[in-house]
Structure formats: C-alpha cells, structure tokens
Amino acid sequence: MKPYTATIADYPRTTLKIVFFFIFVALTFFFVGKHFSDGSSPQLIFFSATATAATSATSVTSAEVTVSPNFNQFFNVSAIIDAHTPPKPPVPFPVPPPASEPQDVFKRFGILSENGTMSDEFEVGDFEDGVPDEAGNVSLVAEDSDSAPRVSVSKFGMCPRSMSELIPCLDNEDAIRKLQTERGERFERHCPEEGKRFNCLIPPPKGYRPSIPWPRSRDEVWYSNVPHTRLVEDKGGQNWISKVKDKFRFPGGGTQFIHGADQYLDHISETVPDIKFGQNIRVALDVGCGVASFGAYLLSRNVITMSVAPKDVHENQIQFALERGVPAMVAAFATRRLLYPSQAFDMIHCSRCRINWTRDDGILLLEVNRMLRAGGYFVWAAQPVYKHEEVLEEQWKEMLNLTTRLCWKFLKKDGYVAIWQKPSDNSCYLNREAGTQPALCDQSDDPDNVWYANLKACISRLPENGYGANVARWPARLHTPPDRLQSIKFDAFISRNELFRAESKYWGEIIATYVRVLHWKKMKLRNVMDMKAGFGGFAAALIDQNLDSWVMNVVPVSGSNTLPVIYDRGLIGVMHDWYFY
C-alpha cells in the first residue's frame, strides 16, 4: 500500500481544518475565561504552599499543592477591587455652571459684528428726495444651524439731502420757537427729546469730493463740499474768501487784517514782545473766527487754536474751517458756559467778533476771564479801539472800566489792536475797594463745571496753590505732568504722575505700531477725534510721530474731568455727553 502523499490540491483543505481548529480553541478559552471572570461565578484561587517538617536534627522542606479555602465560594471581584482602590483626587477644574436660560436675541444696529469686531456687511441705502425713511434702519438676523444667530445690517435709512448740514442740537426748531428771551440762546444747544431724535444718516452735499489734503487745504477747498457763497458776497472785499471755478480760495485775510494773517500775527507779537507764539503761547481761542484764517496761520507757529463761531446767517462758518483742516467748533457766548475748562487758553482773541463784552455787568467777559489762563492775554481788534466816534469812544471807556475792575493789566493799544493781561493770582481781587463789582465767585463754585452750567456774573477765583499758572513752555509741556493733575477727581490718590506717564507710553507704543504697520503717514489724516481722551496721550503720540493732524480730545461727562490736564499739556478738547448728545 502506497503511503499517502499530499498533493497541491489537498493543501487548501488541510489549511482550512487547521484554521477552524485554532478558532475553536480560541472561542473555548474565551467563553471559559468569561464564565470564571463573572463576579457571580465561583472563584477558584490556587496557590502553592510550602510545608516544613521539623525533626530534632534537621528540617526537611517539601512543596505540595493544596486546595484553596476559597474553593466553591463566590466573590464579587469588582467590589473587592473598588474597596481597596484609593479614591481619585477631585478634578482641579471648576464644575461648569448649569446652562442658563435662553436669552432673547436683541436687534442691534451698527457695523460691529457679533464678536465686537468691525464688519462691512452692510449696504448704504439710496438718497431720498423726500422725508427720511419712516422704517428707519433695517436689520436682518441670519440664522445659522451650526452657530449663534448672526446680525448683519442690510440698510441704513438716509435723511433727505436738504438735511446735509443738520446739527441736531443746534437746528432744533421746535425748541428754538419756545425761547422767551433774546440773549443768544438760539445759538446754544437744544437737543431733541428722546423719541424725536434723528434715526437716519446725514448725507454729504451733492457732488461731495474727497477733501484736499493738508497743507494745500489751508488755502483752497472744493466748492461742492461747502456749497455756500454768502460769505463770498458779504466778505469778498475783506480778503476772507473767494470763489474760483470749482474751488474756494482763502487768501488768509480777515476783517481787521485784510493784508493777511501772518502780518497781523507779527503785529501782535511786536506790540507785546512777551507774547511768544509757540513758547508761552501754545493754546489760543479765536472768538467769532469767520473762516478761521487766524488759527490756520498760527499752526505754522506751533500754536493750536480753538476757532469758534455760532451757526448764524453766514451759514456754517465752522464747516469752512473744518474743511480746511483747521481746529474749529460751533459755539456761542450767550447764557451758558462754553464747554472748556478754567485756565484753558494762553491767549483769547476777538477780531470784530460782534460781541458786546460790557453788557449785563460784563458777564460775557467774565466767561473769557474764567477760560483765560493766569497771566494770559486778551487781544481785541474792533472799531472802539481805533475809531473816534462818540458812541464807539463811549464803548471803549466802558471796556477800560470793566477790565480795570477785573484786575486785567492794560498793556498797549497799537493801531486797531488792544491787548490786556490777566493777573497771575488773587491778590488784586482781594485788595479792591469794598463793594467793587463784579465780586469774586463763592468758594464753592467749581470753574471747571461746564456741562449746561449757566454763566455767572462773578470772577472765578484762581487756585491759591498756583495750579494752572505754572505750566512748562512748549514743547516740554506736552510730556510734563502738570500741577492740576493732582486736583483731578478720580480713583487714584497717589502715583498720578506715574499714571500720566504710563498712558503716554501706552499710546506712544500703539501709535508707533500703527505708523509702522498700517502706514498712517500715507493716510493723510487731518481732523481726528479721540472720543474718550483721558489725559490726552493719544493726541500726544500723534504729535510725537510727526503726523500732520490735530486731535479734538473729548472728555465724556460720565467720567473724570481731565480737560484741565489736556489743556495744560498744550492740547485742545471739549466736554460732551455721548448718551444725550
């Protein structure tokens, strides 16, 4: 009988049998192990024991296998393991709070995205020829199944083009009609009540073009950006302004300086040599500024000027100033304090500003006195200074009498300019004859309280410690912590100088980064506003970077009044309430 010889055809069958055998063995061990590992099954635990037989002479050791005393007993191994396992330490992370109740999704308007970053997901509506869109702003809320609701603004309502120069708090006709007196209140702020405020975008004038950059804008602007010719018609012969084709031109003249602002400024400094522009004169106020040529030409002498004028029959003179790139603001001497602190200006100038300074016991000149820095100068260029008519000469005598009672020192009258200097302390006031009017204001009066504060017919006291009078010369004063920093009411009783320097350093580093990374010097920034100015560190940083711009530093009424510090640094600013205009 031949032995069995496996052929190639037999290999698959043999291999298959071997595979099935190993699968069977594996499954057998799995089920047996599973059965004996179950906590409810009898646990057989074997161990080897060593029996030692002792004799008198020797000890004999032998190994044997014995049956465990746990034989045929049931144990819950999982419970035994848990009982002998030390507890885990608590997780060092806080337990998440319970889920809060879903909140309502608020409709939001603006161009901020839901995470607080700027968003360009909006469209500007078309210009309307009629009334504003009654629906106001339209907001669409887009639902996304994978994320939170996303808010995007699809349209802003546009005001009619006739409102392109609207200033809500100055053009409130309903409030103006209710005024009973004629003290200039109609030129002051009368903001619309809640519910009557505008909810549409003020459109630019028809044909508006990007502004001509500074310094060219000092001398010319686009006519379409400020489409008014009343000033050209009324002041054309006084070298203020002229219209040439599609532009307004500004020769640099004024009513009292038709030969140009530069010559006029030279005349002032020659009349009183102690007036050194760009040194002891850094911050000025020009009252009744017209198109602000006085302030425009002072900029080249390192003097920043707050040019103010009312919105009157000459349309909006301030709009010309701002279009030129000159610091300016709509304001009027009427019944309330102007929104600037005490001792703000090194010089206050009035050239034919059409204000009767001696009316009502000199209450308007007392406001000038409040804002004028101790030792500061008042420059008056008007007909009573140089014309010899009976009525005008009487006005000049009244002015001399009032300024004498104010303890102002009359320095000089030269041609059509007269200049006075305010005292540096209260000694003159205290040494006046008893009963001299106007009296000193009460000790409780805060001369820096300016938000909707009425004018007072009294002389604002100067601080006994000399605060406000001893400011450094420009440009050192920009980074020198002023004395009045110590009198600001805010939550810091010590280290105020350190806070001042820290803010300056903070903004200095940020603006340096903006200039380097965002190329700010190529952006031609000119008119800039800091909406929460603090100590003015942002504006100081722009100056340090030699950016050709100026900053309107705004101090909200809801915070500490830091305006005195801003002016002591040689900057300008104003107080404002962003919530109620």
PDB file of C-alpha atoms in Angstrom, residues 240 254-257 264-265 268 284-290 294-295 298 305-308 333 347-358 364-365 368 371-372 377-386 396 399 408 416-420:
ATOM      1  CA  TRP A 240     -11.528 136.369   3.608  1.00  0.00           C
ATOM      2  CA  GLY A 254      -9.835 138.948   7.806  1.00  0.00           C
ATOM      3  CA  THR A 255     -11.960 141.956   8.639  1.00  0.00           C
ATOM      4  CA  GLN A 256      -9.173 143.561  10.708  1.00  0.00           C
ATOM      5  CA  PHE A 257      -6.253 142.015   8.832  1.00  0.00           C
ATOM      6  CA  TYR A 264      -1.355 140.519  11.697  1.00  0.00           C
ATOM      7  CA  LEU A 265       0.331 137.934  13.959  1.00  0.00           C
ATOM      8  CA  ILE A 268       0.584 141.339  17.825  1.00  0.00           C
ATOM      9  CA  ALA A 284      -5.460 130.017  21.816  1.00  0.00           C
ATOM     10  CA  LEU A 285      -9.177 130.703  21.421  1.00  0.00           C
ATOM     11  CA  ASP A 286     -10.443 132.710  18.425  1.00  0.00           C
ATOM     12  CA  VAL A 287     -13.927 134.093  19.116  1.00  0.00           C
ATOM     13  CA  GLY A 288     -16.072 134.777  16.047  1.00  0.00           C
ATOM     14  CA  CYS A 289     -13.463 133.132  13.840  1.00  0.00           C
ATOM     15  CA  GLY A 290     -15.063 133.503  10.409  1.00  0.00           C
ATOM     16  CA  PHE A 294      -6.251 133.381  12.306  1.00  0.00           C
ATOM     17  CA  GLY A 295      -5.997 129.813  13.658  1.00  0.00           C
ATOM     18  CA  LEU A 298      -0.981 130.136  13.913  1.00  0.00           C
ATOM     19  CA  THR A 305      -6.285 127.437  18.181  1.00  0.00           C
ATOM     20  CA  MET A 306      -9.857 126.524  19.046  1.00  0.00           C
ATOM     21  CA  SER A 307     -11.778 128.577  16.470  1.00  0.00           C
ATOM     22  CA  VAL A 308     -15.405 129.135  17.487  1.00  0.00           C
ATOM     23  CA  PHE A 333     -21.295 133.391  24.058  1.00  0.00           C
ATOM     24  CA  MET A 347      -4.481 133.785  24.642  1.00  0.00           C
ATOM     25  CA  ILE A 348      -8.076 134.672  23.685  1.00  0.00           C
ATOM     26  CA  HIS A 349      -8.594 136.696  20.516  1.00  0.00           C
ATOM     27  CA  CYS A 350     -11.589 138.645  19.236  1.00  0.00           C
ATOM     28  CA  SER A 351     -11.383 140.449  15.907  1.00  0.00           C
ATOM     29  CA  ARG A 352     -14.690 142.130  15.127  1.00  0.00           C
ATOM     30  CA  CYS A 353     -16.434 139.181  16.791  1.00  0.00           C
ATOM     31  CA  ARG A 354     -19.598 141.294  17.187  1.00  0.00           C
ATOM     32  CA  ILE A 355     -19.937 140.637  20.917  1.00  0.00           C
ATOM     33  CA  ASN A 356     -20.893 143.354  23.379  1.00  0.00           C
ATOM     34  CA  TRP A 357     -18.462 142.461  26.154  1.00  0.00           C
ATOM     35  CA  THR A 358     -19.784 145.034  28.626  1.00  0.00           C
ATOM     36  CA  LEU A 364     -19.586 137.606  28.799  1.00  0.00           C
ATOM     37  CA  LEU A 365     -16.134 138.997  29.514  1.00  0.00           C
ATOM     38  CA  VAL A 368     -13.471 134.957  28.953  1.00  0.00           C
ATOM     39  CA  MET A 371     -11.204 130.392  30.478  1.00  0.00           C
ATOM     40  CA  LEU A 372      -8.097 132.597  30.269  1.00  0.00           C
ATOM     41  CA  TYR A 377      -3.537 137.641  27.153  1.00  0.00           C
ATOM     42  CA  PHE A 378      -6.770 139.044  25.714  1.00  0.00           C
ATOM     43  CA  VAL A 379      -6.438 140.567  22.235  1.00  0.00           C
ATOM     44  CA  TRP A 380      -9.270 142.777  20.985  1.00  0.00           C
ATOM     45  CA  ALA A 381      -9.377 144.200  17.465  1.00  0.00           C
ATOM     46  CA  ALA A 382     -12.568 146.200  16.972  1.00  0.00           C
ATOM     47  CA  GLN A 383     -13.838 149.607  15.955  1.00  0.00           C
ATOM     48  CA  PRO A 384     -13.993 151.031  19.540  1.00  0.00           C
ATOM     49  CA  VAL A 385     -10.207 150.518  19.710  1.00  0.00           C
ATOM     50  CA  TYR A 386      -9.311 152.805  16.834  1.00  0.00           C
ATOM     51  CA  TRP A 396     -14.021 151.998  24.718  1.00  0.00           C
ATOM     52  CA  MET A 399     -14.310 148.392  28.236  1.00  0.00           C
ATOM     53  CA  TRP A 408      -6.625 142.971  33.934  1.00  0.00           C
ATOM     54  CA  TYR A 416      -6.520 148.659  15.665  1.00  0.00           C
ATOM     55  CA  VAL A 417      -5.355 146.176  18.331  1.00  0.00           C
ATOM     56  CA  ALA A 418      -5.622 146.449  22.146  1.00  0.00           C
ATOM     57  CA  ILE A 419      -4.051 143.863  24.482  1.00  0.00           C
ATOM     58  CA  TRP A 420      -4.676 143.098  28.182  1.00  0.00           C
TER      59      TRP A 420
END
